[in-house]
Amino acid sequence: MFPFTMPSVGLLDKFPLFLVTCIILLTNESSVTSQHSVKQPPHKLEPSSDLQRQNQITQQILTQYLQRRLFPHNHSPLPNAIPNITDRELDEELETRGSETVGNFYSRGTRSESPESDGGGGGGGECSNCIDDSTGSSMSRWSMPLVKSGEKRYYLNIFFKANWYRATQYCRYHGMHLASIASQEENDRLEKHIRDFGLGHEHFWMSGTDQAEEGTFFWMATGRPITFTNWNAGEPNNFRYENGEEEHCLELWNRDGKGMKWNDSPCSFETYFVCEL
């Protein structure tokens, strides 16, 4: 296939209308004729270069544009002279781009202590503070950047918000646990890493909960009761909301501007979260 680029709108306006009309009519006529012939199996997209892939997409866009321009009341699609880009292929590209976005954000997001690594994520080198994620059925292999703090390594999920259950599921799916805090030193280090990303004002789920017994908090990540505590003043208070929901899950939150302390919150509340390895 020859390289193909999108012509400018001005060029399209100058292109003889009758010639474009003839092309479209001939194409439609060939489509009607082909309906009486034996249907051929759909052509599968063969592996191609990025340039060929972009040209295919551009050609599809141009075909649709010409149809809308010349036949605004005809909603039947023109026959494709090129193979369609399947939904799965688009998903794979989006997921790959999403992975690259995560890596790029982490590489330029930390200002004082960046994740220590011996090489690129998923490249030829080894990353000492990364976890390989190749569990998705259609995802390309990439590495989740972890922040090392003492004996633990954290993954700060700052790209989407989730309730406590979804956050727990996400961490487990990627071979980690929702984070737990065993000392003031751990709390301070984790707070510093969060602040380094400029998110010290946000809420972050931890694995603490008292859903088994009201008032008795334990770390879901380890199953151990919480011994060290760092609650905000007056917390936990198990506030009851109008819909009947109570506060049974633990979050980090700088409520009073005195640092990121603990607060009990409804488990359905959607916010960022921290996974640990």
CSV table of C-alpha atoms in Angstrom, one decimal:
chain,number,residue,atom,x,y,z
A,1,MET,CA,0.0,0.0,0.0
A,2,PHE,CA,1.3,3.4,-0.9
A,3,PRO,CA,1.6,6.0,1.8
A,4,PHE,CA,-1.5,8.1,2.1
A,5,THR,CA,-2.0,11.5,3.8
A,6,MET,CA,-5.1,13.6,4.5
A,7,PRO,CA,-5.5,16.4,1.9
A,8,SER,CA,-6.3,19.8,3.3
A,9,VAL,CA,-9.9,21.1,3.3
A,10,GLY,CA,-8.9,23.8,0.8
A,11,LEU,CA,-7.7,21.2,-1.7
A,12,LEU,CA,-11.0,19.3,-1.3
A,13,ASP,CA,-13.0,22.4,-2.0
A,14,LYS,CA,-11.0,23.0,-5.3
A,15,PHE,CA,-11.3,19.3,-6.4
A,16,PRO,CA,-13.9,19.0,-9.2
A,17,LEU,CA,-17.1,18.0,-7.6
A,18,PHE,CA,-18.4,16.0,-10.5
A,19,LEU,CA,-15.2,13.9,-10.5
A,20,VAL,CA,-15.6,13.1,-6.8
A,21,THR,CA,-19.3,12.3,-7.4
A,22,CYS,CA,-18.4,9.9,-10.2
A,23,ILE,CA,-16.0,8.1,-7.9
A,24,ILE,CA,-18.5,7.7,-5.2
A,25,LEU,CA,-21.3,6.6,-7.6
A,26,LEU,CA,-19.0,4.0,-9.2
A,27,THR,CA,-18.0,2.8,-5.7
A,28,ASN,CA,-21.7,2.5,-4.7
A,29,GLU,CA,-22.5,0.7,-7.9
A,30,SER,CA,-19.7,-1.8,-7.4
A,31,SER,CA,-21.1,-2.4,-3.8
A,32,VAL,CA,-24.6,-3.2,-5.2
A,33,THR,CA,-23.1,-5.6,-7.7
A,34,SER,CA,-21.0,-7.3,-5.1
A,35,GLN,CA,-24.1,-8.0,-3.0
A,36,HIS,CA,-25.2,-10.6,-5.6
A,37,SER,CA,-21.9,-12.4,-5.4
A,38,VAL,CA,-20.7,-15.0,-2.9
A,39,LYS,CA,-19.6,-13.3,0.3
A,40,GLN,CA,-15.9,-13.5,1.0
A,41,PRO,CA,-14.5,-13.9,4.5
A,42,PRO,CA,-13.5,-10.6,6.0
A,43,HIS,CA,-9.9,-9.7,5.3
A,44,LYS,CA,-7.7,-9.9,8.4
A,45,LEU,CA,-5.3,-7.0,9.1
A,46,GLU,CA,-1.8,-8.2,8.5
A,47,PRO,CA,1.0,-6.8,10.7
A,48,SER,CA,2.2,-3.5,9.2
A,49,SER,CA,4.3,-0.6,10.1
A,50,ASP,CA,3.1,2.4,12.1
A,51,LEU,CA,3.0,4.5,8.9
A,52,GLN,CA,0.8,2.0,7.1
A,53,ARG,CA,-1.5,1.7,10.1
A,54,GLN,CA,-1.9,5.5,10.3
A,55,ASN,CA,-2.5,5.7,6.5
A,56,GLN,CA,-5.3,3.1,6.9
A,57,ILE,CA,-6.9,5.1,9.6
A,58,THR,CA,-6.6,8.3,7.6
A,59,GLN,CA,-8.1,6.7,4.5
A,60,GLN,CA,-11.1,5.5,6.5
A,61,ILE,CA,-11.6,9.0,7.8
A,62,LEU,CA,-11.4,10.5,4.3
A,63,THR,CA,-13.9,8.0,2.9
A,64,GLN,CA,-16.4,8.9,5.7
A,65,TYR,CA,-15.8,12.6,5.2
A,66,LEU,CA,-16.5,12.4,1.4
A,67,GLN,CA,-19.7,10.5,2.0
A,68,ARG,CA,-21.0,13.1,4.5
A,69,ARG,CA,-19.9,15.9,2.3
A,70,LEU,CA,-21.5,14.7,-1.0
A,71,PHE,CA,-24.4,12.6,0.4
A,72,PRO,CA,-25.5,14.2,3.7
A,73,HIS,CA,-28.8,12.3,3.7
A,74,ASN,CA,-27.4,8.9,2.8
A,75,HIS,CA,-26.4,7.1,6.1
A,76,SER,CA,-25.3,3.8,4.5
A,77,PRO,CA,-21.6,3.4,4.8
A,78,LEU,CA,-19.4,3.2,1.8
A,79,PRO,CA,-17.7,-0.1,1.1
A,80,ASN,CA,-14.2,-0.2,2.7
A,81,ALA,CA,-11.4,-0.7,0.3
A,82,ILE,CA,-9.1,-1.3,3.3
A,83,PRO,CA,-9.4,-3.7,6.3
A,84,ASN,CA,-11.1,-2.2,9.4
A,85,ILE,CA,-9.1,-1.5,12.5
A,86,THR,CA,-10.7,-3.8,15.0
A,87,ASP,CA,-11.8,-2.8,18.5
A,88,ARG,CA,-9.3,-5.1,20.1
A,89,GLU,CA,-6.4,-3.5,18.2
A,90,LEU,CA,-7.6,-0.1,19.3
A,91,ASP,CA,-7.8,-1.3,22.9
A,92,GLU,CA,-4.3,-2.7,22.7
A,93,GLU,CA,-3.0,0.6,21.5
A,94,LEU,CA,-4.9,2.6,24.2
A,95,GLU,CA,-3.7,0.3,26.9
A,96,THR,CA,-0.1,0.5,25.7
A,97,ARG,CA,-0.4,4.3,25.6
A,98,GLY,CA,-1.9,4.3,29.1
A,99,SER,CA,1.1,2.3,30.3
A,100,GLU,CA,3.5,4.8,28.7
A,101,THR,CA,1.6,7.6,30.3
A,102,VAL,CA,2.0,6.1,33.8
A,103,GLY,CA,5.7,5.6,33.2
A,104,ASN,CA,6.2,9.1,31.8
A,105,PHE,CA,4.3,10.7,34.7
A,106,TYR,CA,6.3,8.9,37.3
A,107,SER,CA,9.6,9.7,35.5
A,108,ARG,CA,8.9,13.5,35.6
A,109,GLY,CA,6.5,13.7,38.6
A,110,THR,CA,8.9,13.1,41.5
A,111,ARG,CA,10.9,16.1,42.5
A,112,SER,CA,13.0,15.0,45.4
A,113,GLU,CA,13.1,11.2,45.5
A,114,SER,CA,12.4,9.5,42.3
A,115,PRO,CA,12.0,5.7,42.1
A,116,GLU,CA,15.4,4.0,42.0
A,117,SER,CA,15.8,1.8,39.1
A,118,ASP,CA,18.6,0.0,37.2
A,119,GLY,CA,17.0,0.2,33.9
A,120,GLY,CA,13.9,1.1,31.9
A,121,GLY,CA,10.5,-0.5,32.6
A,122,GLY,CA,9.9,-3.4,30.3
A,123,GLY,CA,13.0,-2.7,28.2
A,124,GLY,CA,16.3,-4.4,28.1
A,125,GLY,CA,17.4,-3.6,31.6
A,126,GLU,CA,16.1,-4.7,35.0
A,127,CYS,CA,14.1,-2.3,37.3
A,128,SER,CA,14.8,-3.1,40.9
A,129,ASN,CA,11.8,-1.1,42.1
A,130,CYS,CA,9.3,-2.2,39.5
A,131,ILE,CA,6.7,-5.0,39.3
A,132,ASP,CA,6.2,-6.6,35.9
A,133,ASP,CA,2.5,-6.5,34.9
A,134,SER,CA,1.8,-9.0,32.1
A,135,THR,CA,-1.4,-10.4,33.5
A,136,GLY,CA,-3.8,-8.6,31.2
A,137,SER,CA,-4.9,-10.6,28.2
A,138,SER,CA,-4.3,-7.9,25.7
A,139,MET,CA,-1.9,-5.6,27.5
A,140,SER,CA,1.7,-5.2,26.4
A,141,ARG,CA,4.3,-6.0,29.0
A,142,TRP,CA,5.2,-3.0,31.1
A,143,SER,CA,6.5,-2.2,34.5
A,144,MET,CA,4.6,-0.5,37.3
A,145,PRO,CA,7.0,2.0,39.0
A,146,LEU,CA,7.3,1.6,42.7
A,147,VAL,CA,8.6,4.0,45.4
A,148,LYS,CA,10.9,2.4,47.9
A,149,SER,CA,10.5,3.3,51.5
A,150,GLY,CA,12.4,1.3,54.1
A,151,GLU,CA,11.6,-2.4,53.6
A,152,LYS,CA,8.4,-1.6,51.6
A,153,ARG,CA,7.8,-0.5,48.1
A,154,TYR,CA,4.7,1.5,47.3
A,155,TYR,CA,2.7,2.1,44.1
A,156,LEU,CA,0.8,5.4,44.3
A,157,ASN,CA,-2.3,5.1,42.2
A,158,ILE,CA,-3.0,8.8,41.2
A,159,PHE,CA,-4.5,8.1,37.8
A,160,PHE,CA,-8.1,7.2,38.7
A,161,LYS,CA,-10.2,7.1,41.9
A,162,ALA,CA,-11.9,4.0,43.3
A,163,ASN,CA,-13.9,2.8,46.3
A,164,TRP,CA,-12.1,0.8,49.0
A,165,TYR,CA,-13.2,-2.5,47.5
A,166,ARG,CA,-12.1,-1.7,44.0
A,167,ALA,CA,-8.8,-0.4,45.3
A,168,THR,CA,-8.2,-3.6,47.2
A,169,GLN,CA,-9.0,-5.6,44.1
A,170,TYR,CA,-6.7,-3.5,41.9
A,171,CYS,CA,-3.8,-4.0,44.2
A,172,ARG,CA,-4.3,-7.7,44.5
A,173,TYR,CA,-4.7,-8.1,40.7
A,174,HIS,CA,-1.3,-6.6,40.3
A,175,GLY,CA,0.3,-8.8,42.9
A,176,MET,CA,0.3,-6.2,45.7
A,177,HIS,CA,-1.9,-5.3,48.7
A,178,LEU,CA,-3.6,-2.1,49.8
A,179,ALA,CA,-1.1,-0.4,52.1
A,180,SER,CA,-0.8,-0.7,55.8
A,181,ILE,CA,1.2,1.5,58.2
A,182,ALA,CA,3.0,0.1,61.2
A,183,SER,CA,4.9,3.1,62.6
A,184,GLN,CA,5.1,6.9,62.6
A,185,GLU,CA,8.2,6.6,60.4
A,186,GLU,CA,6.3,4.7,57.8
A,187,ASN,CA,3.5,7.2,58.0
A,188,ASP,CA,5.9,10.2,57.5
A,189,ARG,CA,7.8,8.6,54.7
A,190,LEU,CA,4.6,7.7,52.8
A,191,GLU,CA,3.3,11.2,53.4
A,192,LYS,CA,6.5,12.7,52.0
A,193,HIS,CA,6.2,10.6,48.8
A,194,ILE,CA,2.6,11.7,48.3
A,195,ARG,CA,3.6,15.4,48.8
A,196,ASP,CA,6.4,15.0,46.3
A,197,PHE,CA,3.7,14.4,43.7
A,198,GLY,CA,1.9,17.5,44.8
A,199,LEU,CA,-1.1,15.6,46.1
A,200,GLY,CA,-0.8,16.2,49.9
A,201,HIS,CA,-4.3,17.6,49.9
A,202,GLU,CA,-5.9,14.4,48.5
A,203,HIS,CA,-7.4,11.4,50.2
A,204,PHE,CA,-5.7,8.0,49.9
A,205,TRP,CA,-7.1,4.6,50.9
A,206,MET,CA,-5.2,2.3,53.2
A,207,SER,CA,-6.1,-1.3,54.0
A,208,GLY,CA,-7.4,-0.6,57.5
A,209,THR,CA,-11.1,-1.5,58.2
A,210,ASP,CA,-13.4,-2.4,61.1
A,211,GLN,CA,-16.1,-4.1,59.0
A,212,ALA,CA,-15.6,-7.3,61.0
A,213,GLU,CA,-16.3,-5.6,64.4
A,214,GLU,CA,-17.3,-2.0,64.9
A,215,GLY,CA,-14.5,0.0,66.5
A,216,THR,CA,-11.9,-2.8,66.1
A,217,PHE,CA,-9.7,-1.8,63.2
A,218,PHE,CA,-7.3,-4.2,61.5
A,219,TRP,CA,-5.1,-4.2,58.4
A,220,MET,CA,-6.8,-6.2,55.6
A,221,ALA,CA,-3.4,-6.5,53.9
A,222,THR,CA,-1.9,-8.5,56.8
A,223,GLY,CA,-4.9,-9.5,58.9
A,224,ARG,CA,-3.2,-8.0,62.0
A,225,PRO,CA,-4.9,-5.6,64.4
A,226,ILE,CA,-3.9,-2.0,64.2
A,227,THR,CA,-1.5,-1.2,67.1
A,228,PHE,CA,0.1,2.0,65.9
A,229,THR,CA,-2.5,4.7,65.3
A,230,ASN,CA,-2.3,8.2,63.8
A,231,TRP,CA,-6.0,9.4,63.8
A,232,ASN,CA,-7.1,12.9,63.2
A,233,ALA,CA,-8.7,14.6,66.3
A,234,GLY,CA,-12.1,13.0,67.0
A,235,GLU,CA,-11.5,10.1,64.7
A,236,PRO,CA,-12.6,7.4,64.2
A,237,ASN,CA,-16.2,8.6,64.8
A,238,ASN,CA,-18.1,6.2,62.5
A,239,PHE,CA,-20.3,9.0,61.2
A,240,ARG,CA,-23.7,7.8,60.0
A,241,TYR,CA,-24.9,9.4,56.7
A,242,GLU,CA,-28.5,10.1,55.6
A,243,ASN,CA,-28.5,7.0,53.4
A,244,GLY,CA,-27.6,4.8,56.4
A,245,GLU,CA,-24.0,4.2,55.4
A,246,GLU,CA,-21.4,4.3,58.1
A,247,GLU,CA,-17.6,4.9,58.1
A,248,HIS,CA,-15.7,1.6,58.2
A,249,CYS,CA,-12.6,2.1,56.0
A,250,LEU,CA,-9.3,3.9,56.8
A,251,GLU,CA,-7.9,6.7,54.6
A,252,LEU,CA,-5.0,9.1,54.8
A,253,TRP,CA,-6.2,12.7,54.7
A,254,ASN,CA,-4.7,16.1,55.7
A,255,ARG,CA,-7.9,17.3,57.2
A,256,ASP,CA,-6.7,20.1,59.4
A,257,GLY,CA,-3.5,21.1,57.6
A,258,LYS,CA,-1.4,19.3,60.2
A,259,GLY,CA,-0.2,16.5,58.0
A,260,MET,CA,-1.7,13.4,56.6
A,261,LYS,CA,-3.4,11.6,59.4
A,262,TRP,CA,-6.0,8.9,59.5
A,263,ASN,CA,-9.8,9.2,59.0
A,264,ASP,CA,-12.6,6.6,58.9
A,265,SER,CA,-14.7,7.1,55.8
A,266,PRO,CA,-17.5,5.3,53.9
A,267,CYS,CA,-16.0,2.4,52.0
A,268,SER,CA,-18.0,3.4,48.9
A,269,PHE,CA,-16.1,6.8,48.8
A,270,GLU,CA,-14.0,7.0,45.6
A,271,THR,CA,-10.5,8.3,46.0
A,272,TYR,CA,-6.8,7.6,45.2
A,273,PHE,CA,-5.1,4.7,47.0
A,274,VAL,CA,-1.7,3.2,47.8
A,275,CYS,CA,-0.6,-0.4,47.0
A,276,GLU,CA,2.4,-1.9,48.7
A,277,LEU,CA,4.7,-4.8,47.9
